[in-house]
Amino acid sequence: GNSVTQMEGPVTLSEEAFLTINCTYTATGYPSLFWYVQYPGEGLQLLLKATKADDKGSNKGFEATYRKETTSFHLEKGSVQVSDSAVYFCALSRVGSQGNLIFGKGTKLSVKP
Amino acid sequence: GAGVSQSPRYKVAKRGQDVALRCDPISGHVSLFWYQQALGQGPEFLTYFQNEAQLDKSGLPSDRFFAERPEGSVSTLKIQRTQQEDSAVYLCASSLDRSLGDEQFFGPGTRLTVL
């Protein structure tokens, strides 16, 4: 079946540290891949997406590359800020569906000043 | 409003009560999704509407769950005879159309607690 596995948190980093949150997926065909973010007290927001292999999604200094050969979509940021503290969800939109998303369990990131 | 709104934001129900959760999608958005998010988990798909048509209800956990979108805009998720395992945050999302890469805009959710 279709599923998403992301690294478990919580992840605690100091400001300006490098961030990687691993995400791998299982799917038939070529799904679209997404990272959503949930800031404290707010709803889920799309952070970035990639719709085909080798695409790189980027936003707010975050990047993720759709790697078909490793079925991965790892989230990276070169220098995190306190304001990046949030829960990050990796998700896929499976081929043949109406676009409903399958989410990972989420990774909580805390950035300390 | 500019975003997806949901009401109520919080709902406490006694076991066995019926509840109704409302979602107001972004105006003009064709697609509407409901998700259930248990504590510490990612959201899980419940059901999907394209305009007023419910095209996929494969994620509804039991026949106690029912959703409707009669005029293709506002949607209601109804849970009959609530059980403790129904306690979760219920999220509504809408998107402009149903292409796979289309962004879904999420509401703030309704946190349901069943006592």
Short mmCIF file of C-alpha atoms in Angstrom, two decimals:
data_model
loop_
_atom_site.label_atom_id
_atom_site.label_comp_id
_atom_site.label_asym_id
_atom_site.label_seq_id
_atom_site.Cartn_x
_atom_site.Cartn_y
_atom_site.Cartn_z
CA GLY A 1 0.00 0.00 0.00
CA ASN A 2 0.88 3.66 0.08
CA SER A 3 2.66 4.99 3.15
CA VAL A 4 5.03 7.65 4.41
CA THR A 5 7.71 7.16 7.05
CA GLN A 6 9.48 10.12 8.59
CA MET A 7 12.06 10.36 11.32
CA GLU A 8 10.69 10.48 14.80
CA GLY A 9 11.15 13.51 16.95
CA PRO A 10 11.38 15.57 18.81
CA VAL A 11 14.36 17.24 17.21
CA THR A 12 16.07 20.00 19.17
CA LEU A 13 18.60 22.27 17.48
CA SER A 14 20.40 25.47 18.25
CA GLU A 15 19.74 28.53 16.10
CA GLU A 16 21.73 28.53 12.82
CA ALA A 17 22.22 24.75 12.91
CA PHE A 18 21.66 22.58 9.82
CA LEU A 19 18.39 20.68 9.67
CA THR A 20 17.55 17.39 8.01
CA ILE A 21 14.25 15.58 8.51
CA ASN A 22 14.19 12.27 6.70
CA CYS A 23 11.15 11.09 4.78
CA THR A 24 10.73 7.94 2.72
CA TYR A 25 7.64 6.70 0.98
CA THR A 26 6.04 3.59 -0.47
CA ALA A 27 3.69 4.05 -3.40
CA THR A 28 2.67 2.58 -6.69
CA GLY A 29 3.37 4.84 -9.60
CA TYR A 30 4.73 8.33 -9.17
CA PRO A 31 2.97 10.28 -6.45
CA SER A 32 3.28 13.98 -5.75
CA LEU A 33 5.20 14.71 -2.56
CA PHE A 34 4.66 17.45 -0.01
CA TRP A 35 5.97 18.91 3.21
CA TYR A 36 3.36 20.56 5.42
CA VAL A 37 4.16 22.56 8.56
CA GLN A 38 2.04 23.22 11.63
CA TYR A 39 3.17 26.15 13.74
CA PRO A 40 2.01 26.28 17.38
CA GLY A 41 -1.68 27.15 17.55
CA GLU A 42 -2.10 27.25 13.77
CA GLY A 43 -3.45 24.98 11.04
CA LEU A 44 -1.45 22.92 8.57
CA GLN A 45 0.25 24.93 5.84
CA LEU A 46 1.92 23.75 2.68
CA LEU A 47 5.67 24.35 2.94
CA LEU A 48 6.83 22.92 -0.38
CA LYS A 49 6.01 20.28 -2.95
CA ALA A 50 7.42 18.29 -5.87
CA THR A 51 5.34 16.56 -8.49
CA LYS A 52 7.88 14.48 -10.41
CA ALA A 53 11.22 12.75 -9.97
CA ASP A 54 14.26 15.00 -9.52
CA ASP A 55 12.08 18.05 -8.87
CA LYS A 56 13.27 20.23 -6.02
CA GLY A 57 10.72 22.05 -3.93
CA SER A 58 11.86 25.09 -1.98
CA ASN A 59 10.34 27.75 0.26
CA LYS A 60 11.49 29.92 3.18
CA GLY A 61 15.01 28.46 2.96
CA PHE A 62 13.74 24.88 3.13
CA GLU A 63 14.43 22.43 0.31
CA ALA A 64 13.49 18.86 -0.56
CA THR A 65 14.33 16.82 -3.67
CA TYR A 66 12.09 14.06 -5.03
CA ARG A 67 14.39 11.01 -5.27
CA LYS A 68 12.70 8.14 -7.09
CA GLU A 69 15.68 5.80 -6.80
CA THR A 70 15.68 6.02 -3.00
CA THR A 71 11.94 6.81 -2.63
CA SER A 72 12.87 9.75 -0.44
CA PHE A 73 11.93 13.40 0.03
CA HIS A 74 14.16 14.64 2.85
CA LEU A 75 13.62 18.16 4.18
CA GLU A 76 16.69 20.36 4.66
CA LYS A 77 17.50 23.86 5.81
CA GLY A 78 20.97 25.30 6.09
CA SER A 79 20.41 27.58 9.08
CA VAL A 80 17.33 27.21 11.27
CA GLN A 81 15.73 30.01 13.26
CA VAL A 82 13.69 29.98 16.45
CA SER A 83 10.66 30.81 14.31
CA ASP A 84 11.04 27.46 12.50
CA SER A 85 9.92 25.63 15.63
CA ALA A 86 6.89 23.63 14.52
CA VAL A 87 5.69 20.14 13.59
CA TYR A 88 6.64 19.05 10.07
CA PHE A 89 4.64 16.48 8.10
CA CYS A 90 5.74 14.67 4.99
CA ALA A 91 2.87 13.58 2.72
CA LEU A 92 2.11 12.04 -0.63
CA SER A 93 -0.82 12.30 -2.96
CA ARG A 94 -1.26 8.87 -4.40
CA VAL A 95 -1.66 8.17 -8.08
CA GLY A 96 -5.20 7.33 -9.07
CA SER A 97 -6.77 9.04 -6.10
CA GLN A 98 -8.72 12.26 -6.06
CA GLY A 99 -5.78 13.93 -4.41
CA ASN A 100 -6.27 12.87 -0.82
CA LEU A 101 -3.05 13.03 1.12
CA ILE A 102 -1.29 10.29 3.06
CA PHE A 103 0.75 11.78 5.90
CA GLY A 104 3.66 10.67 8.01
CA LYS A 105 3.38 10.92 11.77
CA GLY A 106 5.08 14.30 11.96
CA THR A 107 8.37 15.49 13.41
CA LYS A 108 8.42 18.15 16.09
CA LEU A 109 11.27 20.62 15.74
CA SER A 110 12.36 22.92 18.56
CA VAL A 111 14.99 25.55 17.85
CA LYS A 112 16.73 27.12 20.86
CA PRO A 113 18.29 30.59 20.75
CA GLY B 1 -13.06 35.01 4.84
CA ALA B 2 -9.80 34.27 3.14
CA GLY B 3 -9.20 30.80 4.52
CA VAL B 4 -10.94 27.58 5.47
CA SER B 5 -12.97 27.93 8.65
CA GLN B 6 -14.30 25.24 10.92
CA SER B 7 -16.75 25.28 13.79
CA PRO B 8 -16.87 24.62 16.59
CA ARG B 9 -13.17 24.76 17.39
CA TYR B 10 -13.69 22.56 20.44
CA LYS B 11 -16.43 20.08 21.20
CA VAL B 12 -16.92 17.93 24.26
CA ALA B 13 -19.50 15.17 23.95
CA LYS B 14 -20.70 12.46 26.24
CA ARG B 15 -20.39 8.96 24.89
CA GLY B 16 -23.44 8.14 22.81
CA GLN B 17 -24.21 11.71 21.77
CA ASP B 18 -24.40 12.81 18.16
CA VAL B 19 -22.15 15.64 16.96
CA ALA B 20 -22.00 17.79 13.84
CA LEU B 21 -18.83 19.51 12.67
CA ARG B 22 -18.96 22.27 10.09
CA CYS B 23 -16.47 23.28 7.42
CA ASP B 24 -16.57 26.45 5.30
CA PRO B 25 -14.10 26.03 2.43
CA ILE B 26 -12.48 28.78 0.45
CA SER B 27 -15.01 30.23 -1.95
CA GLY B 28 -14.81 28.65 -5.39
CA HIS B 29 -12.85 25.60 -4.29
CA VAL B 30 -14.18 22.49 -5.98
CA SER B 31 -12.53 19.84 -3.84
CA LEU B 32 -13.15 19.31 -0.13
CA PHE B 33 -11.48 16.75 2.12
CA TRP B 34 -12.02 15.62 5.70
CA TYR B 35 -9.18 14.16 7.77
CA GLN B 36 -8.97 12.77 11.29
CA GLN B 37 -5.85 13.46 13.35
CA ALA B 38 -5.32 11.47 16.52
CA LEU B 39 -2.96 12.81 19.18
CA GLY B 40 0.67 12.52 18.08
CA GLN B 41 -0.24 11.19 14.64
CA GLY B 42 -0.50 12.58 11.14
CA PRO B 43 -3.89 13.32 9.63
CA GLU B 44 -5.73 10.37 8.08
CA PHE B 45 -8.10 10.72 5.14
CA LEU B 46 -11.80 10.27 5.80
CA THR B 47 -13.75 11.43 2.76
CA TYR B 48 -13.63 13.57 -0.38
CA PHE B 49 -16.15 15.76 -2.21
CA GLN B 50 -16.00 17.22 -5.66
CA ASN B 51 -18.59 19.97 -5.56
CA GLU B 52 -21.65 18.30 -3.98
CA ALA B 53 -20.69 14.76 -4.99
CA GLN B 54 -19.07 12.52 -2.39
CA LEU B 55 -16.65 10.61 -4.58
CA ASP B 56 -14.65 8.77 -1.95
CA LYS B 57 -15.70 7.78 1.55
CA SER B 58 -13.27 4.91 1.93
CA GLY B 59 -11.63 6.42 5.01
CA LEU B 60 -14.74 6.73 7.15
CA PRO B 61 -14.08 4.37 10.08
CA SER B 62 -17.64 3.19 10.59
CA ASP B 63 -21.23 3.75 9.50
CA ARG B 64 -21.59 6.12 12.45
CA PHE B 65 -19.69 8.69 10.38
CA PHE B 66 -21.56 10.61 7.72
CA ALA B 67 -20.57 13.64 5.64
CA GLU B 68 -22.48 15.88 3.28
CA ARG B 69 -21.96 18.93 1.10
CA PRO B 70 -25.42 19.52 -0.34
CA GLU B 71 -24.78 22.75 -2.24
CA GLY B 72 -21.17 22.22 -3.10
CA SER B 73 -19.80 24.68 -0.57
CA VAL B 74 -20.27 24.17 3.20
CA SER B 75 -19.75 20.63 4.43
CA THR B 76 -20.85 18.89 7.62
CA LEU B 77 -19.28 15.83 9.19
CA LYS B 78 -21.70 14.05 11.50
CA ILE B 79 -20.76 11.40 14.01
CA GLN B 80 -23.58 9.41 15.56
CA ARG B 81 -23.42 7.69 18.94
CA THR B 82 -19.92 8.98 19.65
CA GLN B 83 -17.38 6.65 21.24
CA GLN B 84 -14.18 7.48 23.13
CA GLU B 85 -12.06 6.34 20.19
CA ASP B 86 -13.64 9.14 18.12
CA SER B 87 -11.70 11.70 20.18
CA ALA B 88 -9.38 13.47 17.73
CA VAL B 89 -8.92 16.67 15.78
CA TYR B 90 -11.04 16.73 12.63
CA LEU B 91 -9.50 18.71 9.81
CA CYS B 92 -11.15 20.06 6.72
CA ALA B 93 -9.20 21.04 3.61
CA SER B 94 -10.18 22.49 0.26
CA SER B 95 -8.44 22.87 -3.07
CA LEU B 96 -9.22 24.61 -6.30
CA ASP B 97 -9.45 21.42 -8.36
CA ARG B 98 -8.50 17.78 -8.08
CA SER B 99 -5.12 17.64 -9.77
CA LEU B 100 -2.61 15.69 -7.77
CA GLY B 101 -0.24 18.56 -7.24
CA ASP B 102 -2.89 21.04 -6.22
CA GLU B 103 -2.37 22.63 -2.83
CA GLN B 104 -4.85 21.77 -0.12
CA PHE B 105 -5.68 24.59 2.29
CA PHE B 106 -6.45 23.37 5.78
CA GLY B 107 -8.76 24.78 8.39
CA PRO B 108 -7.78 25.06 12.06
CA GLY B 109 -9.62 21.87 12.95
CA THR B 110 -12.26 20.87 15.47
CA ARG B 111 -10.93 19.13 18.56
CA LEU B 112 -13.51 16.54 19.65
CA THR B 113 -13.29 15.02 23.10
CA VAL B 114 -15.67 12.20 23.95
CA LEU B 115 -16.05 11.51 27.65
#
